[in-house]
Short mmCIF file of C-alpha atoms in Angstrom, two decimals:
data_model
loop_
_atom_site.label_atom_id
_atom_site.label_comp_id
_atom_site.label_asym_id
_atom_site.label_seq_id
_atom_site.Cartn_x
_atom_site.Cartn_y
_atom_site.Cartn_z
CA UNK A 1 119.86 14.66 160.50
CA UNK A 2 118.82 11.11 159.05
CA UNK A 3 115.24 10.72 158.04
CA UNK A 4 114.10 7.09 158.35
CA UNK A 5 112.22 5.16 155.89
CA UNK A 6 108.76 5.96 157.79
CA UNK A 7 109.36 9.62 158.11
CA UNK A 8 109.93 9.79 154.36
CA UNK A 9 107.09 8.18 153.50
CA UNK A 10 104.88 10.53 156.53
CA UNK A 11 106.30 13.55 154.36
CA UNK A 12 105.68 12.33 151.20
CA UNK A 13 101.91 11.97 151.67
CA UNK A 14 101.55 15.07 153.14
CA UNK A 15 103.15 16.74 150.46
CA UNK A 16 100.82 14.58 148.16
CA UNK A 17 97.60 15.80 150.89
CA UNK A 18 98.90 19.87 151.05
CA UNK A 19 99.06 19.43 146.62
CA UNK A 20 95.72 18.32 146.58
CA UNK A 21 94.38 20.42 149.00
CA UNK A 22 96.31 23.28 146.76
CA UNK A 23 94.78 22.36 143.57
CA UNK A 24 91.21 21.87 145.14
CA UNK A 25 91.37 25.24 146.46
CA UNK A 26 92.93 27.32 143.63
CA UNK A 27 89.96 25.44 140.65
CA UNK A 28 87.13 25.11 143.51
CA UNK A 29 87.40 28.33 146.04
CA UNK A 30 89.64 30.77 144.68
CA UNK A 31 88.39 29.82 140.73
CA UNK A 32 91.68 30.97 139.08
CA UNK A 33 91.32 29.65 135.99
CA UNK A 34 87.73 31.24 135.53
CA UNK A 35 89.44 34.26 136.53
CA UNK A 36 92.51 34.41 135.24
CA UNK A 37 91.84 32.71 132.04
CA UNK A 38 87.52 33.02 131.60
CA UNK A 39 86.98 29.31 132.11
CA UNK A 40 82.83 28.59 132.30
CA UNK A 41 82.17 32.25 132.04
CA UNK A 42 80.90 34.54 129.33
CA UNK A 43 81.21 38.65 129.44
CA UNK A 44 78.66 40.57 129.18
CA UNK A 45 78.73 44.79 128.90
CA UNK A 46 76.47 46.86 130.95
CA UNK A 47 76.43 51.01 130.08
CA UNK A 48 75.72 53.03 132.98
CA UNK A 49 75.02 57.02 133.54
CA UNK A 50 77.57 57.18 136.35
CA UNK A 51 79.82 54.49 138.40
CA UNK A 52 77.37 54.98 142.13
CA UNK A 53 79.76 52.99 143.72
CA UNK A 54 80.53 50.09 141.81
CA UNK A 55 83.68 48.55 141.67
CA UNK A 56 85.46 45.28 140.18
CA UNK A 57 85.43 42.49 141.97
CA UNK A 58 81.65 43.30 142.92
CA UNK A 59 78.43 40.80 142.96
CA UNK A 60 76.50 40.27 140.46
CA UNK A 61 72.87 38.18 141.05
CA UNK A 62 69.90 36.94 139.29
CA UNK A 63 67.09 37.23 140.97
CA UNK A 64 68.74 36.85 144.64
CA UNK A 65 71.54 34.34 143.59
CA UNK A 66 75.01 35.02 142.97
CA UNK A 67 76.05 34.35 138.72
CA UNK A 68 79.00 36.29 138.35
CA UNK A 69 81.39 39.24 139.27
CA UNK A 70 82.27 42.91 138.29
CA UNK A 71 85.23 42.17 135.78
CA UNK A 72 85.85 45.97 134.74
CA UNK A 73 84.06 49.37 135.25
CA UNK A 74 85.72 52.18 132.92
CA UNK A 75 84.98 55.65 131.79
CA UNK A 76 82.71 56.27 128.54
CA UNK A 77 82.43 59.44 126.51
CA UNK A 78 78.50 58.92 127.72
CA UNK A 79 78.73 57.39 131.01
CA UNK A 80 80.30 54.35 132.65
CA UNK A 81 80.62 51.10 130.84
CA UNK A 82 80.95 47.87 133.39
CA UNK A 83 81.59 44.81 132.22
CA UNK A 84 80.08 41.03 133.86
CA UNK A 85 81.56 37.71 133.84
CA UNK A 86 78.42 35.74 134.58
CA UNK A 87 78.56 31.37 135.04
CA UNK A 88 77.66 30.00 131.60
CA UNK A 89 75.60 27.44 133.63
CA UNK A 90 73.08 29.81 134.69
CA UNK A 91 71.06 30.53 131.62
CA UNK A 92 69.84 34.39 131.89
CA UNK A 93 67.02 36.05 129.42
CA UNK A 94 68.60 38.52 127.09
CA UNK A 95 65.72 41.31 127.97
CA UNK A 96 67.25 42.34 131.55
CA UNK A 97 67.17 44.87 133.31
CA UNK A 98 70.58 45.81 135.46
CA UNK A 99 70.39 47.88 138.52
CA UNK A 100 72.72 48.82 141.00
CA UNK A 101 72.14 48.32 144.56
CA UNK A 102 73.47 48.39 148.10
CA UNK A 103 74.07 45.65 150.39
CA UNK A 104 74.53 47.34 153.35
CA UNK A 105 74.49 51.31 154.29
CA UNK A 106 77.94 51.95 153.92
CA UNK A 107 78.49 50.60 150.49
CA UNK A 108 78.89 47.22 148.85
CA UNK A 109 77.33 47.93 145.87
CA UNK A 110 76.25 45.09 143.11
CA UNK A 111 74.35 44.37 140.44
CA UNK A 112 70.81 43.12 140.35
CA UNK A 113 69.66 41.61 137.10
CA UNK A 114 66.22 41.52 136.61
CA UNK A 115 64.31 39.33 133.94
CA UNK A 116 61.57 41.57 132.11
CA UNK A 117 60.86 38.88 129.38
CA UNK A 118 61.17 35.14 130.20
CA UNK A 119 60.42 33.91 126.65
CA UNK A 120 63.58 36.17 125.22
CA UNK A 121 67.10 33.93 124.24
CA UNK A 122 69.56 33.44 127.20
CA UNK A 123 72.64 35.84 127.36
CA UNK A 124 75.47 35.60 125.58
CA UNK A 125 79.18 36.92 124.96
CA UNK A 126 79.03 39.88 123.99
CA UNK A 127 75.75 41.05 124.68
CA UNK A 128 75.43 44.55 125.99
CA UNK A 129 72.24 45.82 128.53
CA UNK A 130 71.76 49.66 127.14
CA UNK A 131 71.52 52.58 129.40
CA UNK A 132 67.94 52.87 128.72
CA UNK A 133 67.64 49.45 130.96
CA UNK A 134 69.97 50.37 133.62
CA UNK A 135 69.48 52.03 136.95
CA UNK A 136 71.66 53.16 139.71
CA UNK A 137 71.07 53.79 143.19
CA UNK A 138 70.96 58.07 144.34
CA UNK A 139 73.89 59.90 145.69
CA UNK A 140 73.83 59.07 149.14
CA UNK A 141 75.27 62.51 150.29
CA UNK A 142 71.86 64.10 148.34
CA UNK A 143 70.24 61.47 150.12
CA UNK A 144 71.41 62.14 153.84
CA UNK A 145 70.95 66.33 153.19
CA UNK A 146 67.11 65.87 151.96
CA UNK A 147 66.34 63.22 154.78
CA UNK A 148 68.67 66.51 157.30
CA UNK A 149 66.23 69.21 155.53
CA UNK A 150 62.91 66.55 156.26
CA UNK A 151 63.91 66.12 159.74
CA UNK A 152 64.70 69.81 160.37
CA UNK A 153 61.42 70.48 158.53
CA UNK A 154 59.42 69.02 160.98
CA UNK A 155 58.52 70.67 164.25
CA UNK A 156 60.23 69.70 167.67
CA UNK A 157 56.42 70.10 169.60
CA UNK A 158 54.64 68.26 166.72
CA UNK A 159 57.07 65.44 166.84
CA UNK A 160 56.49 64.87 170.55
CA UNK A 161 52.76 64.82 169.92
CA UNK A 162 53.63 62.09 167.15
CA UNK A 163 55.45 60.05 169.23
CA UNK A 164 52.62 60.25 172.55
CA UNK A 165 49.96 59.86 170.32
CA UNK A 166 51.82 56.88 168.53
CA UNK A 167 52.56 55.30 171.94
CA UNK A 168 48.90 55.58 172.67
CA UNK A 169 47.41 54.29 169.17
CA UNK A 170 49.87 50.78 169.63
CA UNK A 171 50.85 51.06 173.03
CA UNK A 172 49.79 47.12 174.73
CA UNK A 173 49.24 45.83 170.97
CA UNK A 174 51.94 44.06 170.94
CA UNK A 175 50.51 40.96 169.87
CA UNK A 176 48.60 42.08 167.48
CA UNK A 177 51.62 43.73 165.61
CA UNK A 178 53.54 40.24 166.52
CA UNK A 179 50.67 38.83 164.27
CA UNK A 180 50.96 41.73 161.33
CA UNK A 181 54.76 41.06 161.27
CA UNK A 182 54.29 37.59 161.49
CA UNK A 183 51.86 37.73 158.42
CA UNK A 184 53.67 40.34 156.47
CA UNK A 185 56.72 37.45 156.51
CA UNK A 186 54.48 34.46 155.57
CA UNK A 187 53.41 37.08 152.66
CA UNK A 188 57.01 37.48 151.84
CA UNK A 189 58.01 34.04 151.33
CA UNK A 190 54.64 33.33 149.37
CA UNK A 191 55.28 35.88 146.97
CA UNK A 192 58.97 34.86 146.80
CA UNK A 193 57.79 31.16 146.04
CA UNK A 194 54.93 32.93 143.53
CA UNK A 195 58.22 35.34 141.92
CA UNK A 196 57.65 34.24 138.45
CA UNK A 197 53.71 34.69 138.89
CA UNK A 198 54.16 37.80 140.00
CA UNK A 199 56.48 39.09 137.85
CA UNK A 200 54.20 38.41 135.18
CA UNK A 201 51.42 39.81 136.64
CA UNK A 202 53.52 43.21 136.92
CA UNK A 203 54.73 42.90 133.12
CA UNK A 204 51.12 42.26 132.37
CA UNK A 205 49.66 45.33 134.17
CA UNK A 206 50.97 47.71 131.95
CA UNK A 207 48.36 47.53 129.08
CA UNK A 208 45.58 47.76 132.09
CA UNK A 209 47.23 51.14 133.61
CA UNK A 210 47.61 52.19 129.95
CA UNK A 211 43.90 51.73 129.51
CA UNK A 212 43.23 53.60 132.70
CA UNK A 213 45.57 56.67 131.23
CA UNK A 214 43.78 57.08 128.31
CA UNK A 215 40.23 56.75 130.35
CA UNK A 216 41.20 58.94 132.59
CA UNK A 217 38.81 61.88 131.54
CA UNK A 218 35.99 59.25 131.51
CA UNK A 219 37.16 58.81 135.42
CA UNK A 220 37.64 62.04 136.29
CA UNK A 221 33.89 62.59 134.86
CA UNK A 222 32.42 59.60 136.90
CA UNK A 223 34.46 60.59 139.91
CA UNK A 224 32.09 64.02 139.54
CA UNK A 225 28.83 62.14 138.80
CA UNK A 226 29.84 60.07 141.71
CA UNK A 227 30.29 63.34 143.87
CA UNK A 228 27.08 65.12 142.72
CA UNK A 229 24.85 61.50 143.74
CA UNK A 230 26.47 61.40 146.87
CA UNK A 231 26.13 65.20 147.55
CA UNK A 232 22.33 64.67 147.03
CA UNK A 233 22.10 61.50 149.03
CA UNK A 234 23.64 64.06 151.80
CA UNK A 235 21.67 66.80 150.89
CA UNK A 236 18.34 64.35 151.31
CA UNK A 237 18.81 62.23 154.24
CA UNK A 238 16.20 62.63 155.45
CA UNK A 239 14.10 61.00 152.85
CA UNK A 240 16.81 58.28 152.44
CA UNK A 241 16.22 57.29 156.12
CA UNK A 242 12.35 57.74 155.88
CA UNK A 243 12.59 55.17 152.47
CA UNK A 244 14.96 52.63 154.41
CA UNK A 245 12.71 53.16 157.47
CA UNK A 246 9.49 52.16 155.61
CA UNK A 247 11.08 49.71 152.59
CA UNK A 248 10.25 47.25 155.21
CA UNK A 249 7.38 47.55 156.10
CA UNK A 250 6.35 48.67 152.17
CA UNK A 251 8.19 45.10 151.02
CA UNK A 252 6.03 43.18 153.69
CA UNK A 253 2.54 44.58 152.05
CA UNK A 254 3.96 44.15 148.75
CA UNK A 255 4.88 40.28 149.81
CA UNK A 256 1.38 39.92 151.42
CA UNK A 257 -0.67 41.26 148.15
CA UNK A 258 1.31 38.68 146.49
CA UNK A 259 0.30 35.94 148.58
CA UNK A 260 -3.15 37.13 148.08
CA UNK A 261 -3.23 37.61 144.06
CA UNK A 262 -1.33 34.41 143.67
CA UNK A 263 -4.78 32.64 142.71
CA UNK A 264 -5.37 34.76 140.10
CA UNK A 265 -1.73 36.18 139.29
CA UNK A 266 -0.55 33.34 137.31
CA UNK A 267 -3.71 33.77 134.87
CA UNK A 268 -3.20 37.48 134.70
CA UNK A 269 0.20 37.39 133.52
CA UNK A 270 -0.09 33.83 131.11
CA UNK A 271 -3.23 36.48 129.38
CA UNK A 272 -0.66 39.63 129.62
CA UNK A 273 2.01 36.95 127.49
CA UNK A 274 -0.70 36.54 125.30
CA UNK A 275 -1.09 40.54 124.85
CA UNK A 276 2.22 40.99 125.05
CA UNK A 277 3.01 40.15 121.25
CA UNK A 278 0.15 42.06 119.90
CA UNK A 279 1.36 45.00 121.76
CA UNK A 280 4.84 44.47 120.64
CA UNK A 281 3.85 44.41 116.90
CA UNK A 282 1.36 47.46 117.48
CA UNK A 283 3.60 49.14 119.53
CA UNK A 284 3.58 52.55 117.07
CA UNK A 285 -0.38 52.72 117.47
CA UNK A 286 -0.67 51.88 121.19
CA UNK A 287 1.50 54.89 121.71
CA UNK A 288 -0.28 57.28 118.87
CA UNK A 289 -3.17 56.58 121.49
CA UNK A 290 -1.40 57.44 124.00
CA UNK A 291 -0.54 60.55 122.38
CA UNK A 292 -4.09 61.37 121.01
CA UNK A 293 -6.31 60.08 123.81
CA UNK A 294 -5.67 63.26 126.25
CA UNK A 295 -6.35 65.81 123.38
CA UNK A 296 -9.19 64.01 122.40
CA UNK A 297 -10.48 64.32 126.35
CA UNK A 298 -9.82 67.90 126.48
CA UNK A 299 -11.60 68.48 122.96
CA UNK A 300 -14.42 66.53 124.71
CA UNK A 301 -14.33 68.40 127.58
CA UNK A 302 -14.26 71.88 125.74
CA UNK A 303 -17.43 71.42 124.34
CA UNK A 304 -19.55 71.70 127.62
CA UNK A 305 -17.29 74.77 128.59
CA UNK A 306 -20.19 77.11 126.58
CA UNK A 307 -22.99 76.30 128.30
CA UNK A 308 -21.52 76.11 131.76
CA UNK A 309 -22.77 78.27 134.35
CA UNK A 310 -25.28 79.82 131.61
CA UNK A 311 -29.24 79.18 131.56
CA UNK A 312 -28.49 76.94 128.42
CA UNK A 313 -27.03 74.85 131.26
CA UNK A 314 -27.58 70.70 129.74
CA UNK A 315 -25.67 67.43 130.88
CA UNK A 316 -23.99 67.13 127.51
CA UNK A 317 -22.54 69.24 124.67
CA UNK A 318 -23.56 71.36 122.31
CA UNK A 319 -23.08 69.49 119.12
CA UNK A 320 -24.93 69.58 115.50
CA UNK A 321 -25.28 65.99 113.93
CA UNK A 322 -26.45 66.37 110.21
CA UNK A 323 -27.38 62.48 108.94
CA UNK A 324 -26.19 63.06 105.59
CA UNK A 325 -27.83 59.40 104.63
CA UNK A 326 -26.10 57.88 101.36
CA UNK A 327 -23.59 60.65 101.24
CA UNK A 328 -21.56 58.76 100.24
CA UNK A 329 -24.13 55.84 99.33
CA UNK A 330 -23.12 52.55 101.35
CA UNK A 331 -20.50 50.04 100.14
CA UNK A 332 -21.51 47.00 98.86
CA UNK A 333 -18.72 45.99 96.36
CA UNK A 334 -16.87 42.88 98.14
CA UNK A 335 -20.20 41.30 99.94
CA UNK A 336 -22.61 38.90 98.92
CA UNK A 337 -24.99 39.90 96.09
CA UNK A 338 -28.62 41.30 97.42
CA UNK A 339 -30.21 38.08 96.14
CA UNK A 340 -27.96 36.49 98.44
CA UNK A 341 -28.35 38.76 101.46
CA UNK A 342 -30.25 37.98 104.24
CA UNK A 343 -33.52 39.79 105.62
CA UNK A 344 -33.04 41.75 108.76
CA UNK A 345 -36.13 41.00 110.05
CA UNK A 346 -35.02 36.79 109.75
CA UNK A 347 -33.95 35.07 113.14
CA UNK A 348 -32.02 32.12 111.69
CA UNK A 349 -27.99 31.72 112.03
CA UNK A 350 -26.37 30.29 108.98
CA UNK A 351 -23.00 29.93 109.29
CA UNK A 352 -20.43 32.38 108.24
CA UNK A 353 -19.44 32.28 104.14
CA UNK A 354 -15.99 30.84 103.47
CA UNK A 355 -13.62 33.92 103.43
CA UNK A 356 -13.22 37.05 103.69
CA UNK A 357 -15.95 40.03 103.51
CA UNK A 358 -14.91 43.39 102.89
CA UNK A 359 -15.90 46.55 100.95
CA UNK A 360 -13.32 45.67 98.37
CA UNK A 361 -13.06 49.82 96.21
CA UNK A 362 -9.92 51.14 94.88
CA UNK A 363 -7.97 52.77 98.33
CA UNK A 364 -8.47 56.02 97.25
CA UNK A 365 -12.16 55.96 97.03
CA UNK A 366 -14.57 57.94 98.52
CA UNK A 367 -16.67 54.50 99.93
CA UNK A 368 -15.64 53.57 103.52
CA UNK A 369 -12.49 55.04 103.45
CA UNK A 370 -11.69 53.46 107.12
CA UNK A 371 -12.80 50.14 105.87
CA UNK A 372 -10.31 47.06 106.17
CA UNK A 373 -8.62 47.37 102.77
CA UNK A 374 -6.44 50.81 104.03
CA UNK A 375 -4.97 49.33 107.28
CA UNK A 376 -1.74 50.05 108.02
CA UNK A 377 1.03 47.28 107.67
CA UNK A 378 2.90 46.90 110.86
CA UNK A 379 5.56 45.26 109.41
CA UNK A 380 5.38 47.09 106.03
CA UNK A 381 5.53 51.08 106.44
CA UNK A 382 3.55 52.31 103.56
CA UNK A 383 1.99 49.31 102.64
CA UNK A 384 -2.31 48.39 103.19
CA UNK A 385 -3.99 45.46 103.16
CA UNK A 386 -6.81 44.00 104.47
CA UNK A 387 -5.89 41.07 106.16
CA UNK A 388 -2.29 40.08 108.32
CA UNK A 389 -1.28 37.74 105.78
CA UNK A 390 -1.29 39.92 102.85
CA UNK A 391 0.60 42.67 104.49
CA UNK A 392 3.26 39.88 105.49
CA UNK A 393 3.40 38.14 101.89
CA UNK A 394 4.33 40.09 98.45
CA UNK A 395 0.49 39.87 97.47
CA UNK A 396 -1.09 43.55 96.70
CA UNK A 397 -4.09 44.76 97.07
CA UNK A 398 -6.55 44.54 93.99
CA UNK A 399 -9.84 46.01 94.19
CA UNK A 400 -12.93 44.19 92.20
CA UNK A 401 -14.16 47.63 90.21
CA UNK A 402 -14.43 51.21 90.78
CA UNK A 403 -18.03 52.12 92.37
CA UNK A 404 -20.70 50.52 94.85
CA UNK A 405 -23.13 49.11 92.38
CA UNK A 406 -23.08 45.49 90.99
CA UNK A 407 -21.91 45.02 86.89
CA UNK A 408 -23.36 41.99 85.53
CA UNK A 409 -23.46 38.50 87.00
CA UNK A 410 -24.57 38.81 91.12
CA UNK A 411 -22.54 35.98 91.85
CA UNK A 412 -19.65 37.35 90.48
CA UNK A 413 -18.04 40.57 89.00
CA UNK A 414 -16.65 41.91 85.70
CA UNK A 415 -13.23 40.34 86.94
CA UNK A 416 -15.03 37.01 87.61
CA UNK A 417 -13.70 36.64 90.95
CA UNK A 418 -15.82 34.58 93.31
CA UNK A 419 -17.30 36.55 96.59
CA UNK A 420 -16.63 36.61 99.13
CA UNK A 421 -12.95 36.83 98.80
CA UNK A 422 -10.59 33.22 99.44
CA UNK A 423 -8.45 33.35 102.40
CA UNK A 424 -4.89 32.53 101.44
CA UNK A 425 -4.07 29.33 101.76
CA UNK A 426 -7.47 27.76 101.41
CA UNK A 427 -9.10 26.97 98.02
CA UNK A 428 -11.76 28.70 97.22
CA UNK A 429 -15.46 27.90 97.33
CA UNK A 430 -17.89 26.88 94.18
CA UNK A 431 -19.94 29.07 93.53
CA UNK A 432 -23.59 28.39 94.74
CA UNK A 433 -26.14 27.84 92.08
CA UNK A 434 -27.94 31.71 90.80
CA UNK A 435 -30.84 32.40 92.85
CA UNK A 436 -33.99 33.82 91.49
CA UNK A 437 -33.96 37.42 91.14
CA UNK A 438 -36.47 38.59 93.88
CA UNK A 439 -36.78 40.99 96.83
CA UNK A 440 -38.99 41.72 99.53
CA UNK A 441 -42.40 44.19 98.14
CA UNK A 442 -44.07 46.21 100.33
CA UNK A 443 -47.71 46.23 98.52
CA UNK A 444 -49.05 48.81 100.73
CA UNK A 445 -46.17 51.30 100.09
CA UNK A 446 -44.90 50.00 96.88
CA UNK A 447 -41.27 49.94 98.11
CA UNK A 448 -38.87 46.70 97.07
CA UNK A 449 -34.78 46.30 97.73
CA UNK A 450 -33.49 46.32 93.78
CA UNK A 451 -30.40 44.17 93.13
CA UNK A 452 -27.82 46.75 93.88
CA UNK A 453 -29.29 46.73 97.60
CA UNK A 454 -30.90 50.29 97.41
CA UNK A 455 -34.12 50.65 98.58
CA UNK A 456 -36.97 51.66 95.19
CA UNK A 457 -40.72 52.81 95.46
CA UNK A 458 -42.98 52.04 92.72
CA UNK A 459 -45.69 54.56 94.04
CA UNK A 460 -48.37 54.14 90.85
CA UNK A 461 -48.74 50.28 92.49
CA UNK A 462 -49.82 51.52 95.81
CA UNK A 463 -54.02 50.89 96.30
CA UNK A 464 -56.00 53.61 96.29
CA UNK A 465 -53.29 55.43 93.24
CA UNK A 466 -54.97 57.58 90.97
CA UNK A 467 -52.48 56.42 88.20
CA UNK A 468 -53.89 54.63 85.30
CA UNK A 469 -52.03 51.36 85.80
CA UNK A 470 -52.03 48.51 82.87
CA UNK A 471 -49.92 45.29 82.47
CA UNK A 472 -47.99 47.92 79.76
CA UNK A 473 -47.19 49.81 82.02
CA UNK A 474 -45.61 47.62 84.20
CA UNK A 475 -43.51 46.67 81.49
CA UNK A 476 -41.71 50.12 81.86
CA UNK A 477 -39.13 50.99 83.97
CA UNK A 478 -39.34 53.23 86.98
CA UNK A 479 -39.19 56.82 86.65
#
C-alpha cells in the first residue's frame, strides 16, 4: 500500500491531535499524577469508630464542594483510620469536624468536613481529625428494623383515621402548601448564602444554652410561679372580666377628673416637689408618726370609755391637769436680758434681733428639755443641734452656763458671748449700748419683774401696810 505525501501528513497530525488529547486527559480528567504520584495534594488522617461504609476512592467535601478523595481506610487496634488527599488550593481550618454521610439510600458514602473554628490555621500534611471529632452515619439494617418495629407499632384503624383526617386538614390547600414549599426553598438558599453567619451564630449559642443549663432550677421555679398566676387568673375570671369590663369606663373618669384638676394640678404637684425633699430628709419621723399617731388615737379614745353609758356621762375625758407653775422655773438662758425684753402689754413690732433665740442649757438639763438645742440630726444619727446648719457642719453644741438665771453682765454671759446667738455665716451684731436697770412696779400691789425675769413683791411698799417703812429700810434687800 503506498501512502502519499498528503496522507502522511493527515496521519501525522492526528497522531499529534490523539497525543494531546492523551496528555490533556490523563493531567486534567483522570489527574494521574495527583494520584499516582500526590501532585497538588496533601494527606490528611481521619480516626473513625467503625468503617459505615466508606471506601477508597470516596468524596470528600467542604462545605458542599468536592476537595479531595478517600486515599486509604484500614483497620486500627481502636477503630478505623481513613486517610484524605485533599487539593492544596483549597485552604481548610485545622478545627474540623469529619462526618460520614450518604449520598443516596443505597450507599455512596463520603466525607463531610465541617469548619467549627474559622480563625484556626489551614490543614496540613499530616494533620490528623481525632475520633472525638468524627461521626458516622447508623447501621442502616438497625435503622430499617426500628423504622419495621415503628410502623408495626402503630395501629392499622388509627392510621386510616390519620390519613382521612390528614386529607381533610390539607385537602384543596394546595396553594397554600405551593407557597410554604416555595418559602421553605427561598429560606434555604438564604441561609445557604448566610452559611458563615449562621454557623457562627450556632458556635456562638453554646455559652447561651450553657447559661440556660445552669438556670435551669431558676426556670423550673418561674415556670411554677408562672403556673400558680395563671391558675388564679383561671380561678378568678370572673373578676378579671368585671376589671377589663369597667377599666374603661374607670380610665374615662380618671381622664375626665384630670381635665378638670388640670387648673390647679400643676400647682399641687410644683408645692408637693417642694415637700417632697423635706419629706425625703424626714422620712424616719414622718413614718414614727405614722406609727404613733393610731396609738395615740386609741389612748385618746380610751379615756371617754369610763364614763360612757354611766350618769358621769360628759363630752370629753376624764383627765386631772395639775399646773405645776415654775416646776421647772422657765428658761431664759439664750434670750435677751429682762432689761431688754419687751412688755406684753406693748403693741409695737420691732423687728426680729439678728440671730438665733433659743433656751441655750446643757442637753441634759432639766429646762425645756424639748427645746431646739436636742433635735435630732437627720443626717447625723446621734448627733443634736439646734439649727440645720450645725447638724450638717462639724460645729457642736455649746451651752452658755448651767441654770436659768443671768451671771453678771445682762448683755452678755460669764462666757462673753453676745445674745442672741450669730447665725453661721453672718457676723455677729455689736452689742447695743446697757440699758438702765428698771422694770415695770405695780405701786398698788408692790410687785416688779427683777432682772432674772421672775416676778418679786415688795409687800411692806403697798399703801395702807402696817410696816414701819424708812428710806433704811429700803436700802435692804427683800426677804
Amino acid at each position: 500500500m503506498r501512502l502519499t505525501r498528503r496522507i502522511k501528513i493527515q496521519l501525522a497530525i492526528f497522531a499529534l491531535v490523539a497525543a494531546v488529547t492523551a496528555v490533556i486527559i490523563v493531567f486534567n480528567y483522570l489527574q494521574l499524577p495527583a494520584m499516582l504520584f500526590g501532585v497538588g495534594h496533601y494527606k490528611v488522617t481521619v480516626e473513625l469508630p467503625e468503617a459505615a461504609g466508606l471506601y477508597q476512592q470516596g468524596n470528600v467535601t467542604y462545605r458542599g464542594t468536592e476537595v479531595g478523595r478517600v486515599d486509604e481506610v484500614s483497620l486500627t487496634r481502636t477503630g478505623v483510620r481513613a486517610v484524605l488527599s485533599l487539593r492544596s488550593d483549597v485552604p481548610i481550618p485545622s478545627d474540623v469536624e469529619a462526618a460520614v454521610h450518604s449520598e443516596t439510600a443505597i450507599g455512596e458514602q463520603y466525607v463531610a468536613l465541617t469548619p467549627l473554628s474559622a480563625d484556626s490555621r489551614p490543614l496540613r500534611n499530616g494533620d490528623v481529625i481525632p475520633v472525638q471529632r468524627t461521626t458516622v452515619p447508623p447501621d442502616i439494617n438497625s435503622l430499617l428494623d426500628a423504622t419495621n418495629r415503628a410502623l408495626l407499632a402503630i395501629p392499622n384503624d388509627n392510621l386510616k383515621t390519620v390519613i382521612d383526617e390528614s386529607y381533610t386538614a390539607f385537602g384543596g390547600l394546595g396553594p397554600e402548601l405551593s407557597r410554604l414549599v416555595k418559602g421553605s426553598t427561598t429560606f434555604a438558599i438564604d441561609s445557604r448564602k448566610n452559611l458563615d453567619s449562621l454557623t457562627a451564630l450556632v458556635d456562638h449559642s453554646q455559652p447561651v444554652l450553657d447559661s440556660q443549663t445552669r438556670s435551669s432550677d431558676a426556670i423550673s421555679a418561674w415556670a411554677a410561679h408562672l403556673a400558680s398566676i395563671t391558675g388564679q387568673l383561671r380561678n378568678a375570671d370572673s373578676a378579671l372580666s368585671g376589671v377589663l369590663e369597667n377599666g374603661p369606663p374607670a380610665a374615662d373618669e380618671g381622664r375626665r377628673l384630670i381635665e378638670r384638676l388640670q387648673p390647679t394640678l400643676p400647682i399641687v404637684l410644683a408645692n408637693f416637689a417642694s415637700i417632697n425633699p423635706v419629706a425625703v430628709v424626714y422620712h424616719a419621723d414622718v413614718e414614727q408618726l405614722l406609727v404613733l399617731l393610731p396609738q395615740a388615737t386609741a389612748a385618746l379614745q380610751a379615756t371617754l370609755v369610763p364614763s360612757l353609758n354611766t350618769k358621769q356621762d360628759i363630752k370629753g375625758g376624764n383627765l386631772s391637769f395639775n399646773m405645776n407653775l415654775n416646776l421647772p422655773p422657765p428658761c431664759t438662758t439664750g434670750y435677751l436680758p429682762a432689761q431688754q425684753r419687751r412688755d406684753a402689754s406693748l403693741e409695737d413690732y420691732p423687728d426680729r434681733p439678728d440671730g438665733d433665740l433659743y433656751c441655750r442649757v446643757p442637753q441634759d438639763s432639766q429646762l425645756n428639755v424639748r427645746g431646739m438645742r436636742n433635735i435630732p440630726c437627720e443626717t447625723k444619727p446621734g448627733k443634736r443641734a439646734p439649727t440645720v446648719k450645725m447638724c450638717e457642719s462639724d460645729e457642736q453644741y455649746v451651752p452658755l452656763n448651767d441654770g436659768s438665771a443671768w451671771k453678771g453682765d445682762p448683755n452678755a454671759t460669764l462666757s462673753g458671748q453676745g445674745i442672741p446667738q450669730p447665725r453661721p455665716g453672718t457676723p455677729a451684731a455689736t452689742p447695743p449700748p446697757r440699758p438702765i436697770a428698771s422694770a415695770p412696779y405695780d405701786p398698788a400691789t408692790g410687785t416688779y419683774v427683777g432682772p432674772d425675769g421672775k416676778v418679786y413683791t415688795q409687800s411692806d411698799l403697798v399703801p395702807g401696810a402696817n410696816q414701819k417703812r424708812t428710806w433704811q429700810s429700803m436700802l435692804l434687800p427683800p426677804s
